[in-house]
Amino acid sequence: MESRVEEEKKQEIPLITPYQMGIFQLSHRVVLAPLTRQRSFGGIPQPHAAVQYAQRASNGGLLIAEATWISETATGYPNTPGISTKEQIEAWKPIVDAVHAKGAVFFCQIWHCGRVSHYDFQPNGQPPISSTGKVLAPQIEINGVDVAHFSPPRPLRTDEIPGVLNHFRLAARNAIEAGFDGVEIHGAHGYLIDQFLKDQVNDRRDEYGGSLEKRCRFALEVVEVVASEIGAGRVGIRLSPFANFNESADSNPDALGLYMAKALNKYNILYCHVVEPRMTKVGEKAECHESLWPMRKAFKGTFMVAGGYEREDGNQAVAENRADLVAYGRLFLANLDLPKRFELDAPLNKCNRATYYTPHPVIGYTDYPFLETTSM
């Protein structure tokens, strides 16, 4: 048992305080953010993923699995996992079991890339589907050398949208069958849902484009079908109204974020996970005067934030009631026992960006060291 002094010391650290998230009793507020690692060969989660997630699981901690595609049209990157087939469901089960064995809560992020794709990833080499026909410009890949090219997308017809909604619904059902505690809908970073939300991308003239309310319709319909399928208390959504990832800026991100935060209350979902305004480009953090406070005040469920947080500003966000939970990506990638390190204010391992997306099942994946003193 912890001594009284140790317990009092823990209570002084806002991130290391308990939190009741719906039916889930969390022991701390440090969340593993969804991190694409491209080690699911052929779209099938691999046994090494069980090691990776279990290493980062702690009793009463919350983990969000990497972006997981919902259908054969949904992928845009090699070696990312799916949750649309029986084989994929069965492959996820031992991974989920390994996390649960550590006493952690595990959500699956369900994802459709939309236009962030190429003919090579699509069934029969078809155009990727999107809200628009506008193509993404080529991008330098993470290694700083190779260039990613994207194929011209095809705008979804209105009569096709129910089919895509059904894929989100089935993916949520499959995630629960695999043992996940819930799902996070990926509505951020310029992928399909964000392609509907943002006016830089969405150029539709039907009931899914034009006004703010119409641009948000698709996202809210996804929330509705997923919540109806698995229960609102097991559903979260990730949003990035201020970000311009994948050429997905919006002319009025404050209005977009606030509208979504208010509209989500109708569905009583568990949490809203929002990327900070300061994170406008992948891996780049800048100070800004904008704030998520309006969204925080408007949304009635658990409010989670992400985007370049470290120990100090994460503690401050919780202490000032700007967030209930703080999601960490790169720091959690390199520090398997990040909550314990935050508790002890221990030194942190450094990330090796060169190994973020390699296919190796160990290097840069499960070989970061734990603290020598303890593990959670």
PDB file of C-alpha atoms in Angstrom, residues 91-219:
ATOM      1  CA  ALA A  91      -6.733 -10.459 -34.716  1.00  0.00           C
ATOM      2  CA  TRP A  92      -7.742  -7.567 -32.450  1.00  0.00           C
ATOM      3  CA  LYS A  93      -9.049  -9.827 -29.670  1.00  0.00           C
ATOM      4  CA  PRO A  94      -5.713 -10.882 -28.108  1.00  0.00           C
ATOM      5  CA  ILE A  95      -4.492  -7.282 -28.347  1.00  0.00           C
ATOM      6  CA  VAL A  96      -7.534  -6.025 -26.463  1.00  0.00           C
ATOM      7  CA  ASP A  97      -7.183  -8.862 -23.953  1.00  0.00           C
ATOM      8  CA  ALA A  98      -3.560  -7.868 -23.268  1.00  0.00           C
ATOM      9  CA  VAL A  99      -4.620  -4.306 -22.491  1.00  0.00           C
ATOM     10  CA  HIS A 100      -7.509  -5.405 -20.298  1.00  0.00           C
ATOM     11  CA  ALA A 101      -5.170  -7.743 -18.402  1.00  0.00           C
ATOM     12  CA  LYS A 102      -3.344  -4.605 -17.241  1.00  0.00           C
ATOM     13  CA  GLY A 103      -6.619  -3.113 -15.988  1.00  0.00           C
ATOM     14  CA  ALA A 104      -6.838  -0.424 -18.678  1.00  0.00           C
ATOM     15  CA  VAL A 105      -9.752   0.908 -20.744  1.00  0.00           C
ATOM     16  CA  PHE A 106      -9.319   0.532 -24.507  1.00  0.00           C
ATOM     17  CA  PHE A 107     -11.146   2.406 -27.295  1.00  0.00           C
ATOM     18  CA  CYS A 108     -10.777   1.805 -31.037  1.00  0.00           C
ATOM     19  CA  GLN A 109     -10.505   4.827 -33.324  1.00  0.00           C
ATOM     20  CA  ILE A 110     -12.592   4.162 -36.437  1.00  0.00           C
ATOM     21  CA  TRP A 111     -11.448   5.918 -39.591  1.00  0.00           C
ATOM     22  CA  HIS A 112     -12.092   6.649 -43.230  1.00  0.00           C
ATOM     23  CA  CYS A 113      -9.322   8.431 -45.146  1.00  0.00           C
ATOM     24  CA  GLY A 114     -11.547   9.773 -47.898  1.00  0.00           C
ATOM     25  CA  ARG A 115      -9.470  11.639 -50.468  1.00  0.00           C
ATOM     26  CA  VAL A 116      -6.219  11.094 -48.536  1.00  0.00           C
ATOM     27  CA  SER A 117      -5.650   7.989 -50.616  1.00  0.00           C
ATOM     28  CA  HIS A 118      -4.535   6.644 -53.975  1.00  0.00           C
ATOM     29  CA  TYR A 119      -5.939   4.332 -56.620  1.00  0.00           C
ATOM     30  CA  ASP A 120      -3.517   1.661 -55.381  1.00  0.00           C
ATOM     31  CA  PHE A 121      -5.343   1.444 -52.036  1.00  0.00           C
ATOM     32  CA  GLN A 122      -8.840   1.355 -53.497  1.00  0.00           C
ATOM     33  CA  PRO A 123     -10.837  -1.691 -54.625  1.00  0.00           C
ATOM     34  CA  ASN A 124     -10.348  -2.259 -58.346  1.00  0.00           C
ATOM     35  CA  GLY A 125      -8.213   0.886 -58.540  1.00  0.00           C
ATOM     36  CA  GLN A 126     -11.231   3.149 -58.247  1.00  0.00           C
ATOM     37  CA  PRO A 127     -11.029   6.833 -57.256  1.00  0.00           C
ATOM     38  CA  PRO A 128     -11.112   7.489 -53.510  1.00  0.00           C
ATOM     39  CA  ILE A 129     -14.435   8.806 -52.216  1.00  0.00           C
ATOM     40  CA  SER A 130     -14.776  12.207 -50.594  1.00  0.00           C
ATOM     41  CA  SER A 131     -17.046  15.191 -50.091  1.00  0.00           C
ATOM     42  CA  THR A 132     -15.319  16.771 -53.082  1.00  0.00           C
ATOM     43  CA  GLY A 133     -13.551  16.177 -56.358  1.00  0.00           C
ATOM     44  CA  LYS A 134     -10.579  18.358 -55.365  1.00  0.00           C
ATOM     45  CA  VAL A 135      -7.296  16.448 -55.273  1.00  0.00           C
ATOM     46  CA  LEU A 136      -4.636  16.816 -52.609  1.00  0.00           C
ATOM     47  CA  ALA A 137      -1.239  18.160 -53.644  1.00  0.00           C
ATOM     48  CA  PRO A 138       1.730  15.778 -53.283  1.00  0.00           C
ATOM     49  CA  GLN A 139       3.308  15.725 -49.817  1.00  0.00           C
ATOM     50  CA  ILE A 140       6.805  14.981 -48.561  1.00  0.00           C
ATOM     51  CA  GLU A 141       6.645  11.831 -46.477  1.00  0.00           C
ATOM     52  CA  ILE A 142       7.905  11.499 -42.909  1.00  0.00           C
ATOM     53  CA  ASN A 143      11.387  10.433 -44.039  1.00  0.00           C
ATOM     54  CA  GLY A 144      11.819  13.830 -45.677  1.00  0.00           C
ATOM     55  CA  VAL A 145      12.749  12.232 -49.014  1.00  0.00           C
ATOM     56  CA  ASP A 146       9.874  10.329 -50.612  1.00  0.00           C
ATOM     57  CA  VAL A 147       6.809  12.072 -51.996  1.00  0.00           C
ATOM     58  CA  ALA A 148       3.267  10.825 -51.422  1.00  0.00           C
ATOM     59  CA  HIS A 149       0.895  11.287 -54.343  1.00  0.00           C
ATOM     60  CA  PHE A 150      -2.882  11.279 -54.053  1.00  0.00           C
ATOM     61  CA  SER A 151      -5.417  10.345 -56.697  1.00  0.00           C
ATOM     62  CA  PRO A 152      -8.304  12.612 -57.729  1.00  0.00           C
ATOM     63  CA  PRO A 153     -11.267  11.708 -55.515  1.00  0.00           C
ATOM     64  CA  ARG A 154     -14.866  11.144 -56.492  1.00  0.00           C
ATOM     65  CA  PRO A 155     -17.550  13.131 -54.643  1.00  0.00           C
ATOM     66  CA  LEU A 156     -19.993  10.839 -52.880  1.00  0.00           C
ATOM     67  CA  ARG A 157     -23.488  10.924 -54.311  1.00  0.00           C
ATOM     68  CA  THR A 158     -26.158  11.726 -51.748  1.00  0.00           C
ATOM     69  CA  ASP A 159     -27.714   8.280 -52.183  1.00  0.00           C
ATOM     70  CA  GLU A 160     -24.337   6.650 -51.367  1.00  0.00           C
ATOM     71  CA  ILE A 161     -23.927   8.319 -47.985  1.00  0.00           C
ATOM     72  CA  PRO A 162     -26.182   5.873 -46.065  1.00  0.00           C
ATOM     73  CA  GLY A 163     -23.856   3.081 -47.170  1.00  0.00           C
ATOM     74  CA  VAL A 164     -20.826   4.860 -45.704  1.00  0.00           C
ATOM     75  CA  LEU A 165     -22.750   5.539 -42.498  1.00  0.00           C
ATOM     76  CA  ASN A 166     -23.505   1.832 -42.326  1.00  0.00           C
ATOM     77  CA  HIS A 167     -19.787   1.037 -42.605  1.00  0.00           C
ATOM     78  CA  PHE A 168     -19.134   3.243 -39.568  1.00  0.00           C
ATOM     79  CA  ARG A 169     -21.965   1.482 -37.735  1.00  0.00           C
ATOM     80  CA  LEU A 170     -20.662  -1.981 -38.558  1.00  0.00           C
ATOM     81  CA  ALA A 171     -17.101  -1.004 -37.618  1.00  0.00           C
ATOM     82  CA  ALA A 172     -18.345   0.115 -34.195  1.00  0.00           C
ATOM     83  CA  ARG A 173     -20.184  -3.174 -33.742  1.00  0.00           C
ATOM     84  CA  ASN A 174     -17.087  -5.093 -34.803  1.00  0.00           C
ATOM     85  CA  ALA A 175     -14.944  -3.175 -32.338  1.00  0.00           C
ATOM     86  CA  ILE A 176     -17.227  -4.164 -29.487  1.00  0.00           C
ATOM     87  CA  GLU A 177     -17.168  -7.762 -30.713  1.00  0.00           C
ATOM     88  CA  ALA A 178     -13.350  -7.607 -30.627  1.00  0.00           C
ATOM     89  CA  GLY A 179     -13.600  -6.596 -26.969  1.00  0.00           C
ATOM     90  CA  PHE A 180     -12.966  -2.852 -27.131  1.00  0.00           C
ATOM     91  CA  ASP A 181     -14.711  -0.776 -24.471  1.00  0.00           C
ATOM     92  CA  GLY A 182     -15.850   1.763 -27.031  1.00  0.00           C
ATOM     93  CA  VAL A 183     -14.915   3.649 -30.186  1.00  0.00           C
ATOM     94  CA  GLU A 184     -13.560   7.057 -31.074  1.00  0.00           C
ATOM     95  CA  ILE A 185     -14.853   8.418 -34.379  1.00  0.00           C
ATOM     96  CA  HIS A 186     -11.995  10.028 -36.308  1.00  0.00           C
ATOM     97  CA  GLY A 187     -13.428  13.381 -37.374  1.00  0.00           C
ATOM     98  CA  ALA A 188     -10.114  15.225 -37.563  1.00  0.00           C
ATOM     99  CA  HIS A 189      -6.965  15.858 -39.602  1.00  0.00           C
ATOM    100  CA  GLY A 190      -8.460  16.190 -43.066  1.00  0.00           C
ATOM    101  CA  TYR A 191      -9.856  12.668 -43.385  1.00  0.00           C
ATOM    102  CA  LEU A 192     -13.346  11.885 -44.685  1.00  0.00           C
ATOM    103  CA  ILE A 193     -15.461  13.396 -41.904  1.00  0.00           C
ATOM    104  CA  ASP A 194     -13.246  16.487 -41.757  1.00  0.00           C
ATOM    105  CA  GLN A 195     -13.550  16.764 -45.555  1.00  0.00           C
ATOM    106  CA  PHE A 196     -17.261  17.355 -45.025  1.00  0.00           C
ATOM    107  CA  LEU A 197     -16.758  19.709 -42.068  1.00  0.00           C
ATOM    108  CA  LYS A 198     -14.238  22.147 -43.575  1.00  0.00           C
ATOM    109  CA  ASP A 199     -15.246  24.763 -46.136  1.00  0.00           C
ATOM    110  CA  GLN A 200     -11.795  24.725 -47.772  1.00  0.00           C
ATOM    111  CA  VAL A 201     -12.575  21.172 -48.881  1.00  0.00           C
ATOM    112  CA  ASN A 202     -16.357  20.818 -48.980  1.00  0.00           C
ATOM    113  CA  ASP A 203     -17.670  22.451 -52.139  1.00  0.00           C
ATOM    114  CA  ARG A 204     -20.972  20.573 -52.276  1.00  0.00           C
ATOM    115  CA  ARG A 205     -24.291  22.208 -53.160  1.00  0.00           C
ATOM    116  CA  ASP A 206     -26.587  19.564 -51.724  1.00  0.00           C
ATOM    117  CA  GLU A 207     -27.803  18.997 -48.162  1.00  0.00           C
ATOM    118  CA  TYR A 208     -24.242  18.089 -47.090  1.00  0.00           C
ATOM    119  CA  GLY A 209     -22.532  21.307 -48.189  1.00  0.00           C
ATOM    120  CA  GLY A 210     -22.706  25.050 -48.092  1.00  0.00           C
ATOM    121  CA  SER A 211     -23.853  26.282 -44.698  1.00  0.00           C
ATOM    122  CA  LEU A 212     -22.146  25.320 -41.451  1.00  0.00           C
ATOM    123  CA  GLU A 213     -25.119  23.198 -40.442  1.00  0.00           C
ATOM    124  CA  LYS A 214     -25.099  21.296 -43.729  1.00  0.00           C
ATOM    125  CA  ARG A 215     -21.332  20.700 -43.616  1.00  0.00           C
ATOM    126  CA  CYS A 216     -21.693  19.230 -40.121  1.00  0.00           C
ATOM    127  CA  ARG A 217     -24.570  16.959 -41.107  1.00  0.00           C
ATOM    128  CA  PHE A 218     -22.444  13.991 -42.183  1.00  0.00           C
ATOM    129  CA  ALA A 219     -20.349  14.016 -39.004  1.00  0.00           C
TER     130      ALA A 219
END
